[in-house]
Coordinates of C-alpha atoms in Angstrom, one line a residue:
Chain A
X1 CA 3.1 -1.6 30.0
X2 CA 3.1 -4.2 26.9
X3 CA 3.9 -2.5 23.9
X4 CA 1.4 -2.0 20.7
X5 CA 1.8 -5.0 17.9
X6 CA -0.3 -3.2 15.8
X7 CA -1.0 0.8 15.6
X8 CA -3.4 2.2 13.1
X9 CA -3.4 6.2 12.8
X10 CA -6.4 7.8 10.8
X11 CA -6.6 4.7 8.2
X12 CA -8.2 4.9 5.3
X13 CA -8.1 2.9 2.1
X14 CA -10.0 3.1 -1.3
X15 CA -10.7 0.2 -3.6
X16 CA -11.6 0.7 -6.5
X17 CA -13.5 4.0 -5.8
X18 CA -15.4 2.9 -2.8
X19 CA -14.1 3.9 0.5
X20 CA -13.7 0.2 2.6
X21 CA -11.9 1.6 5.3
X22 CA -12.1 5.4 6.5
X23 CA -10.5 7.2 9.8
X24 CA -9.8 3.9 11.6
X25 CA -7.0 4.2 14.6
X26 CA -6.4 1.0 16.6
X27 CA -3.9 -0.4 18.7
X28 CA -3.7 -4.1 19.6
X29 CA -1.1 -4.8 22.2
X30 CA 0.6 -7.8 22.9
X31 CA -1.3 -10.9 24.1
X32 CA -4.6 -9.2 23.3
X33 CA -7.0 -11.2 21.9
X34 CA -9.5 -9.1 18.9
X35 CA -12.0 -9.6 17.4
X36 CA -13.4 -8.1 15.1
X37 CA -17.0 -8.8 13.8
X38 CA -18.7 -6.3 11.1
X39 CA -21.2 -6.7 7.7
X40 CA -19.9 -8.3 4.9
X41 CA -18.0 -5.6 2.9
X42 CA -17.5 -3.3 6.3
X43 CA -13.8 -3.8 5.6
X44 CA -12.5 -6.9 7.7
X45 CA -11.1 -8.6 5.4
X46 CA -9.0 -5.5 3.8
X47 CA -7.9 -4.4 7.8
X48 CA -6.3 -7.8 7.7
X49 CA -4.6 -7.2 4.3
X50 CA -3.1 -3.8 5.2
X51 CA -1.6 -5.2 8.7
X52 CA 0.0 -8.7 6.5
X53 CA 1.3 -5.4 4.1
X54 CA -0.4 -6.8 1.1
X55 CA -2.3 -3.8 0.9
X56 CA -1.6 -0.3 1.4
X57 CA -3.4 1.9 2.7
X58 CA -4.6 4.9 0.4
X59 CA -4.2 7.5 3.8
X60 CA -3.4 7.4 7.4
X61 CA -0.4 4.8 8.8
X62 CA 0.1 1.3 10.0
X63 CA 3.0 0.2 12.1
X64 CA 3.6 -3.5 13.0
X65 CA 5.9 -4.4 15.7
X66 CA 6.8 -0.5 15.3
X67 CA 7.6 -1.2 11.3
X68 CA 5.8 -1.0 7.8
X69 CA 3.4 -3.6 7.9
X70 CA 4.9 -7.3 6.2
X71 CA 8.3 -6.2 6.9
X72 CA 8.6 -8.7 9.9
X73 CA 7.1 -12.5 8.1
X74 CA 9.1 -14.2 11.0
X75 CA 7.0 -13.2 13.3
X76 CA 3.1 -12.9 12.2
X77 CA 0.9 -15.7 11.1
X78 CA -2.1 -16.0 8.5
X79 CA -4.8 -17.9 8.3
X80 CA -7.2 -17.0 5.3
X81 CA -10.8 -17.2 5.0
X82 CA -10.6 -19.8 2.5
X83 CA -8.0 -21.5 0.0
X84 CA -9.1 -21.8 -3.5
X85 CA -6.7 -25.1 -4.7
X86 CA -7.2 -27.6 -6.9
X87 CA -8.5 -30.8 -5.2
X88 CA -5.8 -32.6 -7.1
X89 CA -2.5 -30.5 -6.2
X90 CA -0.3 -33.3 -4.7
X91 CA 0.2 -32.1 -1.1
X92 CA 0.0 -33.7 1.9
X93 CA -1.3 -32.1 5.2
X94 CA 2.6 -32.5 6.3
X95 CA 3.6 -30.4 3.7
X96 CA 1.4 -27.6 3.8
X97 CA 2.0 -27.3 7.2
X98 CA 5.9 -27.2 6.5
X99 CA 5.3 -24.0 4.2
X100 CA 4.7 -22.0 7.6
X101 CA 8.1 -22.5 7.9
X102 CA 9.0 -20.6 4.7
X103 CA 9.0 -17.1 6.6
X104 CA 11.6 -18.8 8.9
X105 CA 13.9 -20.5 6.3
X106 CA 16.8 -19.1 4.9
X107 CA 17.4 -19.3 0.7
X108 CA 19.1 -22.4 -0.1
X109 CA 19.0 -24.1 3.1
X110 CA 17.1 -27.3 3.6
X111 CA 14.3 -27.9 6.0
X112 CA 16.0 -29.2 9.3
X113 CA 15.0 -31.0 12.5
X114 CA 14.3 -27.7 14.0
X115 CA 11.4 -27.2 11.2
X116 CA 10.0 -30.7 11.2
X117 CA 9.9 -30.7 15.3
X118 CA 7.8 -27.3 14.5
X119 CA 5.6 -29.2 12.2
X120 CA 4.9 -31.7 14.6
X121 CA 3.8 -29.4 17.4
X122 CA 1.4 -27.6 15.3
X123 CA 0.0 -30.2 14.0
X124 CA -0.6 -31.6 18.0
X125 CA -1.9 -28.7 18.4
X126 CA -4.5 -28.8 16.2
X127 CA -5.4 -32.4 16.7
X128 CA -4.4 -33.0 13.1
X129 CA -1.2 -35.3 14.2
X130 CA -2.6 -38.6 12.7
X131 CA -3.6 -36.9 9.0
X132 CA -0.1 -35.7 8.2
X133 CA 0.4 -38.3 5.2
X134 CA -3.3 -37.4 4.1
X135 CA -3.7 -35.3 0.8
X136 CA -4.4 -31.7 1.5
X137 CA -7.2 -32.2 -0.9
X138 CA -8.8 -35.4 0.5
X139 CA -9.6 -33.0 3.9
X140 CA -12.5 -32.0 5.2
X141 CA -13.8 -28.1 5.5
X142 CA -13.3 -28.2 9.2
X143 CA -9.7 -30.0 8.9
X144 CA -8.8 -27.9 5.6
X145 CA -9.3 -24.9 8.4
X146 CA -7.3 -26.3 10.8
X147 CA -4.4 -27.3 8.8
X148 CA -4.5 -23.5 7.8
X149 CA -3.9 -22.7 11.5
X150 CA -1.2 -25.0 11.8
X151 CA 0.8 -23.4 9.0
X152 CA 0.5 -20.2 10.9
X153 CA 1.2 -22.2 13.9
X154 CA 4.3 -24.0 12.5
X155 CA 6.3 -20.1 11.9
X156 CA 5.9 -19.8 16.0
X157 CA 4.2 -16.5 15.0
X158 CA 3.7 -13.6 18.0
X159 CA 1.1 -12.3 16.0
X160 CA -1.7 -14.6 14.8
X161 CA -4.1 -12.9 12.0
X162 CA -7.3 -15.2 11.2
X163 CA -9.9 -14.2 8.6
X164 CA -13.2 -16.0 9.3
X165 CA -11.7 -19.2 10.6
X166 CA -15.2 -20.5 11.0
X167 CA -16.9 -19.7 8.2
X168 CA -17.1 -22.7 6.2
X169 CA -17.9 -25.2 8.9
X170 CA -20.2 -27.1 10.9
X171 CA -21.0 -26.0 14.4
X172 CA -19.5 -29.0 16.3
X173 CA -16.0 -28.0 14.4
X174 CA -16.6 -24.0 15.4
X175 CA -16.6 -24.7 18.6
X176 CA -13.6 -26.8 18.4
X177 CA -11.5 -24.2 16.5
X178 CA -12.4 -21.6 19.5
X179 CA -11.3 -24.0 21.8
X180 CA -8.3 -24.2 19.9
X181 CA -8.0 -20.5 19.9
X182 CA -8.6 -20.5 23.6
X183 CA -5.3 -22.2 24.3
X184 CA -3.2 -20.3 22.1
X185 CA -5.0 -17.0 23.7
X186 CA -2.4 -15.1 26.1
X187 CA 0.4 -16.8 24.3
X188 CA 0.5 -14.8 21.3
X189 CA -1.6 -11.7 20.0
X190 CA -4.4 -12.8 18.2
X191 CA -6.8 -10.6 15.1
X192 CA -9.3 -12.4 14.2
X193 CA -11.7 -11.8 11.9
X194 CA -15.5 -13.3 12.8
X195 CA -19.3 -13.8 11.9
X196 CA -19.6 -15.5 15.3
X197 CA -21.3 -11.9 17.3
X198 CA -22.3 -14.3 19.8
X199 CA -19.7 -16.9 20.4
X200 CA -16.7 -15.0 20.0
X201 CA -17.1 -12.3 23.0
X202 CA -16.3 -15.3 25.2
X203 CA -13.2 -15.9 24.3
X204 CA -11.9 -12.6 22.9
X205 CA -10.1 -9.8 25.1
X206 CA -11.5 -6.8 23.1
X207 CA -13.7 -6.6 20.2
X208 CA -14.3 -4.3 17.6
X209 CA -17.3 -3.7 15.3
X210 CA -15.6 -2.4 11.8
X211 CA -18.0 -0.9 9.3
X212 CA -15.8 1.4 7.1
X213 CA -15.3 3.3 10.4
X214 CA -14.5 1.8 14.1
X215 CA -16.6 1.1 17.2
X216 CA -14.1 -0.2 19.6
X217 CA -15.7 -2.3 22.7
X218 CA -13.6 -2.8 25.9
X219 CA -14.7 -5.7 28.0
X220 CA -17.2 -5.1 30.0
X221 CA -19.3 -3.2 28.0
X222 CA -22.7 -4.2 26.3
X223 CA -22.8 -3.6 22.2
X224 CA -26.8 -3.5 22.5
X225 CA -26.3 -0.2 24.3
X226 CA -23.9 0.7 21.0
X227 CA -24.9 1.7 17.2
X228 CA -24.3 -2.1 16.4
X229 CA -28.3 -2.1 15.2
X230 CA -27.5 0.1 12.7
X231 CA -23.9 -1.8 11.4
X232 CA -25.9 -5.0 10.9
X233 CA -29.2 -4.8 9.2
X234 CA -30.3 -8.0 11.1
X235 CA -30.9 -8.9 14.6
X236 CA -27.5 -9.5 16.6
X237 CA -26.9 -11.4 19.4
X238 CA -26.7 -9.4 22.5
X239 CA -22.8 -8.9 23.4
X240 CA -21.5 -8.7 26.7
X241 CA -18.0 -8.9 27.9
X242 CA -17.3 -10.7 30.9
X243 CA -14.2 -12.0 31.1
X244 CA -11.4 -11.3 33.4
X245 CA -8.7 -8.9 31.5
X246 CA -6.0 -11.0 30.8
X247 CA -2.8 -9.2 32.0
X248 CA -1.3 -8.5 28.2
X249 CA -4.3 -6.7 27.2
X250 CA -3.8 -4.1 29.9
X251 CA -2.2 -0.6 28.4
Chain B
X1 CA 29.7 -55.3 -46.4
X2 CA 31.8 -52.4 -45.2
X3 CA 29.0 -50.1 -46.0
X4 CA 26.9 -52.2 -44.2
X5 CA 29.2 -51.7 -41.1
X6 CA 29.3 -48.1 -42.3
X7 CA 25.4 -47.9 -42.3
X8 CA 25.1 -49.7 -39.0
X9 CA 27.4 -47.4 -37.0
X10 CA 25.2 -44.5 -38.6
X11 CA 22.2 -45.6 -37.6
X12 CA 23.6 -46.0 -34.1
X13 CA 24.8 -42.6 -34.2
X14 CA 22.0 -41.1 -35.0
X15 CA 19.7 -43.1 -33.0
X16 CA 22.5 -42.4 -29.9
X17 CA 21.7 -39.0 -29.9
X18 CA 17.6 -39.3 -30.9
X19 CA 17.8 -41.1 -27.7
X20 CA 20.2 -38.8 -25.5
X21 CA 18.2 -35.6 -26.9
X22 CA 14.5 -37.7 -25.7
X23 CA 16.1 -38.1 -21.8
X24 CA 17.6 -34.8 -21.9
X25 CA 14.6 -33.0 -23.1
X26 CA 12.2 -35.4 -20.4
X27 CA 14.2 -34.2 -17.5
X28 CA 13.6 -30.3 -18.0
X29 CA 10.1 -31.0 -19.5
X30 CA 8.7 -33.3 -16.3
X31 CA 10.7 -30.9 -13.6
X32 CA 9.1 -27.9 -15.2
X33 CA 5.7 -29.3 -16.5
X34 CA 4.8 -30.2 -12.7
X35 CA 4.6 -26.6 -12.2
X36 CA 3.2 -25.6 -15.5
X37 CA 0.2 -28.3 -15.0
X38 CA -0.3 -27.6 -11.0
X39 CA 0.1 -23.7 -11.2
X40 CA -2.5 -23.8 -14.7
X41 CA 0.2 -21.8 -16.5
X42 CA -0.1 -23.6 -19.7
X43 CA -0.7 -21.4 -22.0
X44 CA 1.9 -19.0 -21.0
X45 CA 4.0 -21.6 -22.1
X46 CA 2.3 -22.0 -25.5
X47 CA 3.0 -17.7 -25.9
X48 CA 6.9 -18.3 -24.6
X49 CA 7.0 -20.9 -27.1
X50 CA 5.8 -19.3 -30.3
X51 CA 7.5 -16.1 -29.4
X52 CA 10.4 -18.0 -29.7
X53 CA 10.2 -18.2 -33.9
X54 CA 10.9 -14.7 -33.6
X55 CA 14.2 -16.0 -32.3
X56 CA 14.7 -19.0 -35.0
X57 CA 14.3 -16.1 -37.5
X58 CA 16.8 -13.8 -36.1
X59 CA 18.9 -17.4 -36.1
X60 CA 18.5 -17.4 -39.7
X61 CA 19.1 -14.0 -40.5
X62 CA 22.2 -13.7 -38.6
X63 CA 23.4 -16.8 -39.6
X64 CA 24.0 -18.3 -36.4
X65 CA 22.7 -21.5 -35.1
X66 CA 18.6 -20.7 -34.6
X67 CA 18.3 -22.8 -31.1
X68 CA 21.1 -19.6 -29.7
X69 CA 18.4 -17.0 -31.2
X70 CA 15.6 -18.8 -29.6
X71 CA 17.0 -18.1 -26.0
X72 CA 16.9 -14.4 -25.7
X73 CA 13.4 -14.2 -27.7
X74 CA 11.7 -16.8 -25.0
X75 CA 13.2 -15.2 -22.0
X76 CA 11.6 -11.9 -23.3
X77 CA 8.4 -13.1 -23.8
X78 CA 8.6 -15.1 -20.4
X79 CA 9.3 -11.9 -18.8
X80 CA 7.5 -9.3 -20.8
X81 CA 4.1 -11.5 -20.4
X82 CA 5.1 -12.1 -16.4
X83 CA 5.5 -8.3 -15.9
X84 CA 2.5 -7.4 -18.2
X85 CA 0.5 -9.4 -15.9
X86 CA 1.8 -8.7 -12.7
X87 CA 2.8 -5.6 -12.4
X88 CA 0.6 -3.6 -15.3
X89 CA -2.2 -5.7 -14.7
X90 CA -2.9 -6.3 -18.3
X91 CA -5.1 -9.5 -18.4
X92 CA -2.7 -12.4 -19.5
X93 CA -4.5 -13.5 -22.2
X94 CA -4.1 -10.4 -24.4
X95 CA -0.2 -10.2 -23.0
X96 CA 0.0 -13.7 -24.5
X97 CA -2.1 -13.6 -27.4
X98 CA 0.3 -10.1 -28.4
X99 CA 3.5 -11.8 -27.9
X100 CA 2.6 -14.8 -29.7
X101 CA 1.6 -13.5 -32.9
X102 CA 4.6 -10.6 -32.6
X103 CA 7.0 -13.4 -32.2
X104 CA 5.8 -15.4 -34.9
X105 CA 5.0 -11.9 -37.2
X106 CA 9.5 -11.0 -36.9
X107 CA 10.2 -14.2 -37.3
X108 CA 8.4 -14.7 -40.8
X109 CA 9.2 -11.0 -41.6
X110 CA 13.5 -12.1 -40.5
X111 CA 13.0 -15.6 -42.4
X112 CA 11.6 -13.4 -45.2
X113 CA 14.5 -11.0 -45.3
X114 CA 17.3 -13.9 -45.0
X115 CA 18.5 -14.7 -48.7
X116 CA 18.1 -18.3 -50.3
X117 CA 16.0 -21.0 -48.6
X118 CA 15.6 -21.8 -44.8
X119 CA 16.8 -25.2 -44.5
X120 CA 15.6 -27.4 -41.5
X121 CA 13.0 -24.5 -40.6
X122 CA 10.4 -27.1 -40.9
X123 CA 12.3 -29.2 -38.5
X124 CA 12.3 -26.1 -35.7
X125 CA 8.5 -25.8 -36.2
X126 CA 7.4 -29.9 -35.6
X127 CA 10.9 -31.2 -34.6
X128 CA 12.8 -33.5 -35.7
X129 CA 14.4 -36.0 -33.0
X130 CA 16.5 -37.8 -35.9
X131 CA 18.4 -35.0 -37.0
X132 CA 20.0 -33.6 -33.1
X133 CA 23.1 -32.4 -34.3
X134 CA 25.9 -33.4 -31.3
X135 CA 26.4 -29.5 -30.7
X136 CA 23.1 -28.8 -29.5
X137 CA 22.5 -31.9 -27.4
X138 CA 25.7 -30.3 -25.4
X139 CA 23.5 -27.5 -25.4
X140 CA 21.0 -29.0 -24.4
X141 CA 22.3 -30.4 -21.9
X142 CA 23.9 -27.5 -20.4
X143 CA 20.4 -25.7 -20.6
X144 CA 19.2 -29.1 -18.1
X145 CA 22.0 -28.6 -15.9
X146 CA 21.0 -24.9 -15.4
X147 CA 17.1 -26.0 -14.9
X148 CA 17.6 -29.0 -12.5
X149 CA 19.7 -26.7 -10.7
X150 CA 17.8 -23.8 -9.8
X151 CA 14.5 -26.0 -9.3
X152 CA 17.1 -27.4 -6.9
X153 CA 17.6 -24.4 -4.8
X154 CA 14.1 -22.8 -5.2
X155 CA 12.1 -25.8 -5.4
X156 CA 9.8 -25.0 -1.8
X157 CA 10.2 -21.2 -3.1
X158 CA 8.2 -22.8 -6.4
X159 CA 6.0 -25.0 -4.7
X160 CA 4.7 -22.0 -2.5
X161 CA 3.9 -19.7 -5.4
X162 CA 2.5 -22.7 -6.6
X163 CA -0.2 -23.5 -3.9
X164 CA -0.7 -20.5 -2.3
X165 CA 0.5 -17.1 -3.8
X166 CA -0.7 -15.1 -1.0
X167 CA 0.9 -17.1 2.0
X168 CA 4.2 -17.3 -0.1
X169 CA 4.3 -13.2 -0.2
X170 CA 3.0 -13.0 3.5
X171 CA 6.2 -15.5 4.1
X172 CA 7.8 -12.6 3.1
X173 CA 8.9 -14.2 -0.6
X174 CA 9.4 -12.1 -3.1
X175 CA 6.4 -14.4 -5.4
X176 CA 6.9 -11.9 -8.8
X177 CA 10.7 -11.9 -8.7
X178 CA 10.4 -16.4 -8.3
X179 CA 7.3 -16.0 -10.7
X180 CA 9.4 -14.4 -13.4
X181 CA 12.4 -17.0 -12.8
X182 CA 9.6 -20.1 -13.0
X183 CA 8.4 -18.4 -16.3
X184 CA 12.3 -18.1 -17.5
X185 CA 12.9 -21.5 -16.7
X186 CA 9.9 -22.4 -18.6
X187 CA 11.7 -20.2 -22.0
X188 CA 14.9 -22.5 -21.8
X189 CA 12.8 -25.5 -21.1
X190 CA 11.5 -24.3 -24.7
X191 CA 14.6 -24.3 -26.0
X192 CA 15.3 -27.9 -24.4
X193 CA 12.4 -29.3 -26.3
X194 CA 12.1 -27.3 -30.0
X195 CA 14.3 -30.3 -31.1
X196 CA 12.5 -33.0 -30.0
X197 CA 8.6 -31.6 -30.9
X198 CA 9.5 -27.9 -32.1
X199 CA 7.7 -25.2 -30.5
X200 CA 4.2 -25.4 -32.4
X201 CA 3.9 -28.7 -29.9
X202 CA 6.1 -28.0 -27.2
X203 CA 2.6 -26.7 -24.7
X204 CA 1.6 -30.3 -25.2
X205 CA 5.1 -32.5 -23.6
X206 CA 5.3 -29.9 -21.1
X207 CA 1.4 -30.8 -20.0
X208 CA 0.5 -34.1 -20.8
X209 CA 3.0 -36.2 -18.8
X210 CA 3.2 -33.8 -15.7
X211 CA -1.1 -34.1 -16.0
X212 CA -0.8 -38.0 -16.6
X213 CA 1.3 -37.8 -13.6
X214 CA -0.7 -36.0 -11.3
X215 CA -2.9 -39.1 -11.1
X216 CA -0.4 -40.9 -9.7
X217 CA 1.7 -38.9 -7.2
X218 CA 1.3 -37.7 -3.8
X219 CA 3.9 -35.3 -3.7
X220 CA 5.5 -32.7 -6.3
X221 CA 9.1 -34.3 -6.6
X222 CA 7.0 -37.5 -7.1
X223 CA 5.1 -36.1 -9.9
X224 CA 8.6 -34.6 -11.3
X225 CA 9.7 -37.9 -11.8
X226 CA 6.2 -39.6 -12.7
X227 CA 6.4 -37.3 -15.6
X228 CA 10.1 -37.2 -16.6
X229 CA 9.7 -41.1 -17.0
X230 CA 6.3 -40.7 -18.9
X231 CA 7.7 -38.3 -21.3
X232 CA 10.9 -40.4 -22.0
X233 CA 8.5 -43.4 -23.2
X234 CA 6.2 -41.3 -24.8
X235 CA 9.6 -39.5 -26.5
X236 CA 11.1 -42.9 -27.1
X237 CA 7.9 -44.7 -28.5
X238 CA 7.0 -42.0 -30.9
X239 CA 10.6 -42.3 -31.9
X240 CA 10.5 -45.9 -32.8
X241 CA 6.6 -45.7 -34.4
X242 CA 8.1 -42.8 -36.7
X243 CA 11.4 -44.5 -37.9
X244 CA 9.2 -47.5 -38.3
X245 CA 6.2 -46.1 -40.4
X246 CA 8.5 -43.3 -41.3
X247 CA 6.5 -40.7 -40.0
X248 CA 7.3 -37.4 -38.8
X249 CA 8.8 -37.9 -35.4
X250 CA 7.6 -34.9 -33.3
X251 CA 4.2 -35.2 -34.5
X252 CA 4.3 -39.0 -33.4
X253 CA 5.9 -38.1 -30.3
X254 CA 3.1 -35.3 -29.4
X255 CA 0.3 -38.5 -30.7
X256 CA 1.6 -40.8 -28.4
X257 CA 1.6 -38.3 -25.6
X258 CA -2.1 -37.3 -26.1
X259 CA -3.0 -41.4 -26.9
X260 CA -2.1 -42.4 -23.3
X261 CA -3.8 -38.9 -22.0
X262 CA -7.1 -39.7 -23.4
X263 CA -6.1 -43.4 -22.1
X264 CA -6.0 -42.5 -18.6
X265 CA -8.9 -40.0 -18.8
X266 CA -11.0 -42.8 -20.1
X267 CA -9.4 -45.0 -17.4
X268 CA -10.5 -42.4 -14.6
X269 CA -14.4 -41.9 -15.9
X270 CA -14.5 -45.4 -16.6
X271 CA -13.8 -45.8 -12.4
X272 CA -15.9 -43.0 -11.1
X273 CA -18.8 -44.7 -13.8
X274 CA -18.3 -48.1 -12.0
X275 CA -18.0 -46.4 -8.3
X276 CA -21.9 -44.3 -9.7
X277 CA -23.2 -47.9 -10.2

């Protein structure tokens, strides 16, 4: 039996007066693969903040790897939604991709071989290998996104947490950062954040519709047959889990 | 003749130190300008830096020398605005605006109170690179030691919080606590500099050659030493324009500076103009 990476227990936050998050208990175990999908303002975003422990919650717990949440850097990884840098800031991809080693480096000790050779696989990983000299702000949207996930990458993170990876790119690049997301699923425990209703149930383990409250969806099972016409005040794509359980997400 | 000789070796003096006080006060100002220009944290400086009168009146009215008073009223205001801001959430502009004008308030108020006339106060306000007394360019230069030297040991630390405040604190760095050092070093970078320009112009050495710079650098350590070199010329050719048209030399110094700004930005609309065509 894998053990939980993340346990929620009655969760509930306020910002602000308005209730984003209320009565939410979760558990992602390791090498599942989540995601969760959810209206604008249901609450994604903040989930994501409590588990990284820059937010606390107002009620309820979190525990992550069986501590308070942002107590372990070493071993989670962040991608945000979306940087907000100045075009200008003189950074190259390298670089950036380096600071996802920060978590991992002691104070006062210089970046070693062991760091750059971390780099170098993440940036392989994410096809980015031939733009390390480039400027960070000379990249595109759908190359800005992946640096991101190389940073994460580059801490060798057991936990990866992704908010809307995809949300600022073109199709043909989507589809490139799932398949990206493909090969890192089963090696680490992956959150992610989505738009994508229809794309991302075939590549995630277990997904979650998060509206203030929780409607957890195993594999297997259809969200038409689920409130998820009254989460989203549009038409969704119709959901249906098919994949074979990969063996982390059993519990 | 001999008082020739005498003038000569004056002259050299003087100019000796004018010149020693320009490089010394470059260094801080280009290491800590890069991350006053790519963090936007200009102003802040501006507040630190007009606090620090209050400190140049306590100098006075203590009778001690006013560049040791200036230290602990800049490290205040670098801390009191940093923790105003962070922690209380006060917007920073009214943290800033307060502590500027409360500095500046105690030290006409201390000024006021000290008996006889201020002598050189004029001098702390615009700077006056030709009068460095030997004392304070050793204090100086202990003040760059101590700069260079944690920039050394924190400089990814700085660069995070720099870039990406979020992703330093999920790193698990403590991005107020290194916050609240960069905006100390930024008080004693204050200090560096009220010689040279005084602290009415000090915002604009600490921004112009780190902004100059950004145009041309690819990396932040690059764009350190883009700007230390820019502000040494700048320092050094407002120093010779001023002892030439005897002019006041910080004000020439801060002239030159914004000259060659205005320079490039002319230079970069006059390429993005010809790349339109």
């Amino acid at each position: 039996m894998s053990e939980p990476v993340i346990v929620c227990d009655r969760l509930a936050v306020r910002l602000g007066g308005v209730q984003v998050l209320n009565g939410l208990t979760l558990s992602v175990f390791q090498g599942d693969f989540l995601g969760i999908v959810g209206p604008n303002g249901g609450g994604k975003t903040t989930l994501l903040r409590v588990i990284l422990g820059l937010q606390r919650p107002t009620q309820g717990s979190v525990r992550v790897f069986g501590g308070e949440p942002g107590s372990q850097p070493k071993r989670t990884g962040y991608v945000p939604q979306r940087l907000f840098f100045d075009r200008d800031f003189p950074l190259s991809v390298g670089g950036l991709v380096l600071m996802g080693r920060l978590s991992r480096r002691r104070l006062f000790r210089p970046y070693g071989d062991r760091d750059r050779h971390a780099v170098d696989e993440a940036l392989r990983t994410v096809g980015l290998q031939d733009l390390r000299d480039r400027q960070v702000g000379a990249l595109s949207g759908g190359e800005l996104q992946r640096a991101l996930i190389a940073r994460a990458l580059a801490g060798e993170p057991e936990l990866l947490l992704l908010d809307e990876p995809t949300a600022s790119i073109d199709p043909a690049m989507k589809s490139s950062v799932y398949d990206l997301l493909e090969t890192l699923r089963g090696s680490m425990t992956i959150v992610m954040v989505s738009h994508d209703t229809g794309i991302i149930t075939k590549h995630v383990t277990r997904i979650t519709c998060l509206n203030c409250t929780l409607d957890m969806h195993e594999e297997g099972s259809s969200l038409r047959r689920t409130p998820i016409g009254d989460i989203y005040d549009y038409p969704v794509d119709a959901i249906l889990h098919n994949r074979p359980k990969s063996e982390g997400s059993e519990s | 003749m001999s008082e020739t000789v005498f003038g000569g070796i004056l002259a050299f003096e003087f100019m000796r130190n004018a010149i020693l006080a320009a490089l010394l006060s470059s260094i801080a100002c280009g290491i800590i300008g890069t991350f006053v220009v790519v963090k936007r944290i200009g102003f802040i400086s501006g507040g630190i830096a007009h606090t620090a009168f209050g400190g140049i009146g306590l100098g006075y009215y203590l009778g001690v020398n006013p560049l040791l008073g200036i230290i602990p009223f800049s490290l205040a205001a670098a801390l009191g605005i940093g923790i105003l801001g962070k922690k209380l959430k006060v917007s920073e502009d009214t943290a800033i605006g307060t502590f500027w004008a409360a500095g500046m308030s105690l030290g006409v108020i201390l000024i006021g109170l000290t008996p006889g006339y201020a002598p050189d106060l004029f001098s702390y306000l615009f700077g006056n690179i030709l009068t460095v007394p030997t004392g304070d360019l050793v204090m100086i230069m202990l003040l760059d030691l101590l700069i260079v030297g944690v920039v050394l040991l924190f400089n990814r630390e700085f660069l995070a919080i720099s870039f990406d405040e979020e992703y330093a604190e999920v790193s698990g760095l403590k991005s107020t606590a290194l916050y609240l050092l960069l905006l100390a070093l930024i008080a004693l970078t204050v200090v560096v500099m009220v010689r040279v320009v005084g602290i009415v112009m000090v915002i604009a050495l600490l921004s112009v050659p780190a902004a100059i710079a950004r145009n041309f650098s690819r990396s932040i350590p690059s764009m350190m030493g883009v700007a230390t070199v820019l502000s040494f010329l700048f320092s050094l050719a407002g120093l010779a324009l001023s002892y030439i048209f005897d002019l006041a030399s910080g004000a020439t110094i801060i002239l030159v500076a914004a000259t060659a700004f205005f320079m490039v930005q002319g230079w970069r609309f006059l390429s993005v103009w010809r790349q339109g065509r």
